[in-house]
Tab-separated table of C-alpha atoms in Angstrom:
chain	number	residue	atom	x	y	z
O	11	MET	CA	0.217	-0.085	-0.023
O	12	LYS	CA	1.597	3.243	-0.810
O	13	LEU	CA	0.106	6.557	1.054
O	14	LYS	CA	-0.153	9.722	0.736
O	15	VAL	CA	-0.264	12.511	3.297
O	16	MET	CA	-1.702	15.770	2.778
O	17	ASN	CA	0.908	17.575	4.435
O	18	THR	CA	2.209	20.316	1.850
O	19	GLU	CA	-0.496	22.495	1.222
O	20	ASN	CA	-3.177	21.406	4.150
O	21	THR	CA	-0.220	21.893	6.666
O	22	SER	CA	0.207	25.593	5.616
O	23	GLY	CA	0.989	28.037	7.859
O	24	LEU	CA	-0.100	25.165	10.881
O	25	LYS	CA	2.812	25.280	13.349
O	26	SER	CA	1.287	23.357	15.977
O	27	GLY	CA	0.494	19.483	16.921
O	28	PRO	CA	-1.310	18.892	13.898
O	29	ALA	CA	1.628	19.720	11.765
O	30	VAL	CA	4.023	18.237	13.770
O	31	PHE	CA	1.821	14.916	13.151
O	32	MET	CA	2.011	15.058	9.433
O	33	ASP	CA	4.933	15.927	8.754
O	34	ARG	CA	6.393	12.872	10.566
O	35	LEU	CA	3.725	10.642	9.280
O	36	THR	CA	5.404	11.460	5.924
O	37	ARG	CA	8.946	10.417	7.684
O	38	GLU	CA	7.881	7.314	8.548
O	39	LEU	CA	6.284	6.840	5.741
O	40	LYS	CA	9.370	7.111	3.494
O	41	LYS	CA	11.536	5.572	5.510
O	42	ARG	CA	9.066	1.921	5.229
O	43	SER	CA	8.632	3.102	1.335
O	44	MET	CA	4.971	3.664	1.678
O	45	TYR	CA	5.362	6.791	0.814
O	46	SER	CA	4.528	8.112	-2.974
O	47	ASP	CA	2.226	11.436	-3.804
O	48	VAL	CA	1.830	9.414	-7.398
O	49	SER	CA	1.144	5.672	-7.104
O	50	PHE	CA	-0.442	6.472	-4.299
O	51	ASN	CA	-3.654	3.964	-2.607
O	52	CYS	CA	-4.713	5.880	0.155
O	53	LEU	CA	-5.467	9.162	1.140
O	54	LEU	CA	-4.509	10.929	4.794
O	55	ALA	CA	-6.059	13.827	5.656
O	56	LEU	CA	-6.630	16.666	8.134
O	57	GLY	CA	-10.360	17.030	9.086
O	58	PHE	CA	-10.435	20.952	9.314
O	59	LYS	CA	-8.580	21.095	5.942
O	60	THR	CA	-9.546	21.109	2.827
O	61	ILE	CA	-8.690	18.407	1.316
O	62	SER	CA	-7.877	18.629	-2.988
O	63	ALA	CA	-10.754	17.949	-5.226
O	64	HIS	CA	-7.221	16.981	-7.666
O	65	ASP	CA	-7.436	14.341	-5.014
O	66	LEU	CA	-11.260	13.347	-4.621
O	67	GLU	CA	-10.822	12.928	-8.200
O	68	ARG	CA	-8.551	9.066	-7.311
O	69	ARG	CA	-10.671	8.182	-5.899
O	70	VAL	CA	-8.988	6.159	-2.922
O	71	PRO	CA	-9.850	5.447	0.229
O	72	LEU	CA	-9.868	8.918	2.551
O	73	VAL	CA	-8.424	8.520	6.253
O	74	ILE	CA	-9.247	11.990	8.012
O	75	ARG	CA	-7.270	13.085	11.530
O	76	MET	CA	-9.227	14.879	13.727
O	77	ASP	CA	-8.297	16.668	16.979
O	78	GLY	CA	-11.777	16.776	17.936
O	79	ALA	CA	-14.283	18.548	17.115
O	80	TYR	CA	-15.183	22.978	17.212
O	81	ASN	CA	-16.979	23.349	21.424
O	82	PHE	CA	-16.367	27.468	21.235
O	83	ASP	CA	-17.631	28.861	24.148
O	84	MET	CA	-18.747	32.933	23.183
O	85	PHE	CA	-19.529	34.559	26.088
O	86	PRO	CA	-17.350	32.046	29.131
O	87	ARG	CA	-19.185	31.476	32.522
O	88	TYR	CA	-16.010	32.137	35.056
O	89	VAL	CA	-16.756	35.749	33.556
O	90	ASP	CA	-19.946	38.609	33.837
O	91	HIS	CA	-21.957	38.780	30.465
O	92	ILE	CA	-25.064	41.277	29.625
O	93	ILE	CA	-25.241	38.504	27.831
O	94	PRO	CA	-28.306	36.558	28.862
O	95	GLN	CA	-28.276	32.016	29.302
O	96	GLN	CA	-30.603	31.279	26.270
O	97	LEU	CA	-28.887	33.863	24.055
O	98	SER	CA	-25.711	33.656	24.588
O	99	ALA	CA	-26.449	29.154	24.418
O	100	MET	CA	-28.197	29.589	21.031
O	101	MET	CA	-25.227	31.625	19.657
O	102	ASN	CA	-22.802	28.630	20.822
O	103	GLU	CA	-24.439	25.717	19.160
O	104	THR	CA	-24.654	28.139	16.161
O	105	LEU	CA	-21.433	29.473	15.929
O	106	ASN	CA	-21.156	25.416	16.309
O	107	ARG	CA	-22.076	24.465	14.268
O	108	LYS	CA	-20.984	25.989	11.221
O	109	LEU	CA	-17.458	25.559	12.886
O	110	ASN	CA	-17.792	22.191	12.700
O	111	GLN	CA	-19.466	22.185	8.538
O	112	ARG	CA	-16.811	20.973	6.677
O	113	LEU	CA	-15.576	18.486	9.556
O	114	LEU	CA	-18.982	16.530	8.872
O	115	GLU	CA	-18.242	17.426	5.146
O	116	ASN	CA	-15.021	15.788	5.641
O	117	CYS	CA	-16.580	13.105	7.323
O	118	ARG	CA	-19.250	11.797	5.019
O	119	ILE	CA	-16.388	11.719	2.611
O	120	ALA	CA	-14.044	9.539	4.394
O	121	SER	CA	-13.127	6.337	5.467
O	122	GLY	CA	-11.465	6.400	8.556
O	123	ILE	CA	-10.681	8.960	11.327
O	124	ILE	CA	-7.058	8.935	13.376
O	125	PHE	CA	-8.343	10.507	16.960
O	126	GLN	CA	-4.640	11.995	18.905
O	127	SER	CA	-6.558	11.669	21.696
O	128	GLU	CA	-9.035	9.552	24.415
O	129	PHE	CA	-10.436	13.074	24.891
O	130	SER	CA	-10.332	14.210	21.947
O	131	LYS	CA	-12.198	10.786	20.669
O	132	ALA	CA	-14.880	11.298	22.926
O	133	LEU	CA	-15.340	14.966	21.932
O	134	PHE	CA	-16.144	14.613	18.333
O	135	GLN	CA	-19.018	11.485	19.570
O	136	THR	CA	-20.896	14.184	22.110
O	137	MET	CA	-20.238	17.235	19.384
O	138	LEU	CA	-21.332	15.524	16.514
O	139	PRO	CA	-23.033	11.713	17.032
O	140	SER	CA	-24.233	11.648	13.675
O	141	VAL	CA	-20.502	10.776	12.723
O	142	ALA	CA	-19.350	9.332	14.877
O	143	SER	CA	-20.600	5.869	14.634
O	144	MET	CA	-20.671	5.905	11.676
O	145	LEU	CA	-16.597	5.412	10.461
O	146	PRO	CA	-13.510	3.255	12.254
O	147	ASN	CA	-11.093	4.618	13.421
O	148	VAL	CA	-7.747	4.666	15.377
O	149	VAL	CA	-6.358	7.313	18.722
O	150	ILE	CA	-2.973	7.894	17.784
O	151	LYS	CA	-1.588	9.678	21.167
O	152	ASN	CA	0.010	13.002	19.686
O	153	GLY	CA	2.517	13.953	22.710
O	154	VAL	CA	4.119	12.247	25.815
O	155	CYS	CA	3.730	9.100	26.400
O	156	LEU	CA	2.648	9.136	30.187
O	157	LYS	CA	3.153	6.090	30.898
O	158	GLN	CA	6.896	6.314	29.900
O	159	PHE	CA	7.319	9.336	31.908
O	160	ALA	CA	5.209	8.176	35.591
O	161	PRO	CA	7.246	8.859	38.503
O	162	LYS	CA	8.712	5.368	40.023
O	163	LYS	CA	8.075	6.856	43.633
O	164	VAL	CA	6.330	9.269	45.361
O	165	HIS	CA	8.799	12.223	45.797
O	166	LYS	CA	8.978	15.143	48.472
O	167	LYS	CA	9.585	17.729	46.475
O	168	PRO	CA	6.444	18.802	44.328
O	169	LEU	CA	5.575	17.781	41.444
O	170	GLN	CA	6.892	19.866	39.480
O	171	ILE	CA	4.505	21.028	36.315
O	172	LEU	CA	4.962	22.824	33.185
O	173	VAL	CA	2.059	25.156	30.949
O	174	SER	CA	3.594	26.181	28.318
O	175	HIS	CA	-0.155	27.343	26.467
O	176	ARG	CA	-1.061	29.977	24.094
O	177	PHE	CA	-4.056	32.168	27.087
O	178	LEU	CA	-6.986	32.050	23.798
O	179	LEU	CA	-10.216	31.579	24.475
O	180	HIS	CA	-10.261	28.595	21.972
O	181	LYS	CA	-7.544	26.971	23.153
O	182	ARG	CA	-8.980	26.658	26.210
O	183	PHE	CA	-6.507	28.132	29.710
O	184	PHE	CA	-9.615	27.884	31.779
O	185	TRP	CA	-9.526	24.359	31.799
O	186	ILE	CA	-6.445	24.697	33.548
O	187	PRO	CA	-6.437	25.129	36.940
O	188	GLU	CA	-9.869	22.665	36.931
O	189	VAL	CA	-7.588	20.326	35.888
O	190	ILE	CA	-4.493	21.075	38.981
O	191	SER	CA	-8.000	20.763	41.264
O	192	ILE	CA	-7.474	16.918	40.680
O	193	VAL	CA	-4.446	16.355	40.441
O	194	ARG	CA	-4.110	17.529	43.471
O	195	ARG	CA	-6.371	14.839	44.808
O	196	GLU	CA	-3.222	12.043	44.506
O	197	HIS	CA	-0.471	14.844	44.817
O	198	ARG	CA	-1.315	17.382	47.835
O	199	ASN	CA	2.446	19.131	46.958
O	200	VAL	CA	2.215	20.686	43.509
O	201	MET	CA	3.494	23.638	41.653
O	202	VAL	CA	2.672	24.578	38.394
O	203	ASN	CA	4.692	27.111	36.782
O	204	VAL	CA	3.343	28.637	33.781
O	205	ILE	CA	4.587	29.602	30.541
O	206	GLY	CA	2.564	32.358	27.979
O	207	SER	CA	1.051	35.920	28.387
O	208	GLY	CA	-2.995	36.525	28.467
O	209	ALA	CA	-4.967	38.871	25.524
O	210	ARG	CA	-7.731	41.226	25.571
O	211	SER	CA	-10.318	39.806	24.016
O	212	LEU	CA	-14.226	41.747	23.584
O	213	ARG	CA	-15.314	38.581	25.160
O	214	LEU	CA	-13.415	38.553	28.066
O	215	VAL	CA	-15.877	42.487	28.263
O	216	GLY	CA	-11.917	44.263	27.891
O	217	LYS	CA	-10.345	41.726	30.387
O	218	ASN	CA	-6.718	40.546	30.389
O	219	SER	CA	-7.235	36.533	29.365
O	220	MET	CA	-4.313	35.846	31.553
O	221	ARG	CA	-5.894	37.781	34.483
O	222	ILE	CA	-9.329	35.926	34.296
O	223	PHE	CA	-7.100	32.319	34.638
O	224	GLU	CA	-5.614	33.433	38.243
O	225	GLU	CA	-8.640	34.935	39.153
O	226	ARG	CA	-9.768	31.868	37.925
O	227	VAL	CA	-7.111	29.740	39.625
O	228	ASN	CA	-7.058	32.259	43.100
O	229	SER	CA	-11.046	31.189	43.268
O	230	LEU	CA	-10.444	27.854	43.106
O	231	GLY	CA	-7.374	28.181	46.871
O	232	LEU	CA	-4.986	27.350	44.513
O	233	GLU	CA	-2.293	30.404	44.531
O	234	ASN	CA	-0.098	28.589	46.547
O	235	HIS	CA	0.464	26.616	43.172
O	236	PHE	CA	0.554	28.487	40.528
O	237	THR	CA	4.018	30.381	39.160
O	238	TYR	CA	4.051	33.094	36.572
O	239	HIS	CA	7.672	33.331	34.546
O	240	GLY	CA	5.918	35.376	31.681
O	241	SER	CA	5.999	34.996	28.524
O	242	PHE	CA	9.765	33.435	25.651
O	243	SER	CA	10.783	32.963	23.045
O	244	HIS	CA	10.927	30.476	21.653
O	245	ASP	CA	14.670	29.163	21.105
O	246	GLU	CA	14.803	29.950	25.023
O	247	LEU	CA	11.669	27.500	25.450
């Protein structure tokens, strides 16, 4: 079998997980002599990108790689808004339906799905149940192997966690304090080192997202477990 990975026009401009995944997969396929731009009989593409009509003309099986599904909250619950909750829910539903349209269209022509995590699979199944059960799928994790790097024993020193994040709403940064509050049930001595800066948004009523993040940390009583280091360049990181 020869595969073509749409890692040129399909991932141009991307600098995060999807582009890295496609690039690594391409290298592995070439290493195993399983890659071809011309004589391929299977096509792999990103679920949220447009798939070229030229490639679809080949009528070969299409496998799409999914991060999950769009689940935006235009007016986060932890920020005071004048927007009524019912209206906010309707706006969120309309926005997410539009954002997920590309995913739905690609799913309708796909033969299978690769998910990046169990969480992204569960999110996809929740947001788009009409297509989630139709396609065979597999989870190929795109990150750290937790089993490989799990601590062998409990340390007396603080469990150090590094968060390097773009503090933008669609990156769901507001879940980080929630997760740490759960982690502390087993690891009471936790220190989270935060790298990054916030951004202002009308959806945050003009507040800086980092300030919103700090307020959420404090509201959960975690202020002594977070240290903020500010922004660093990629080279410094």
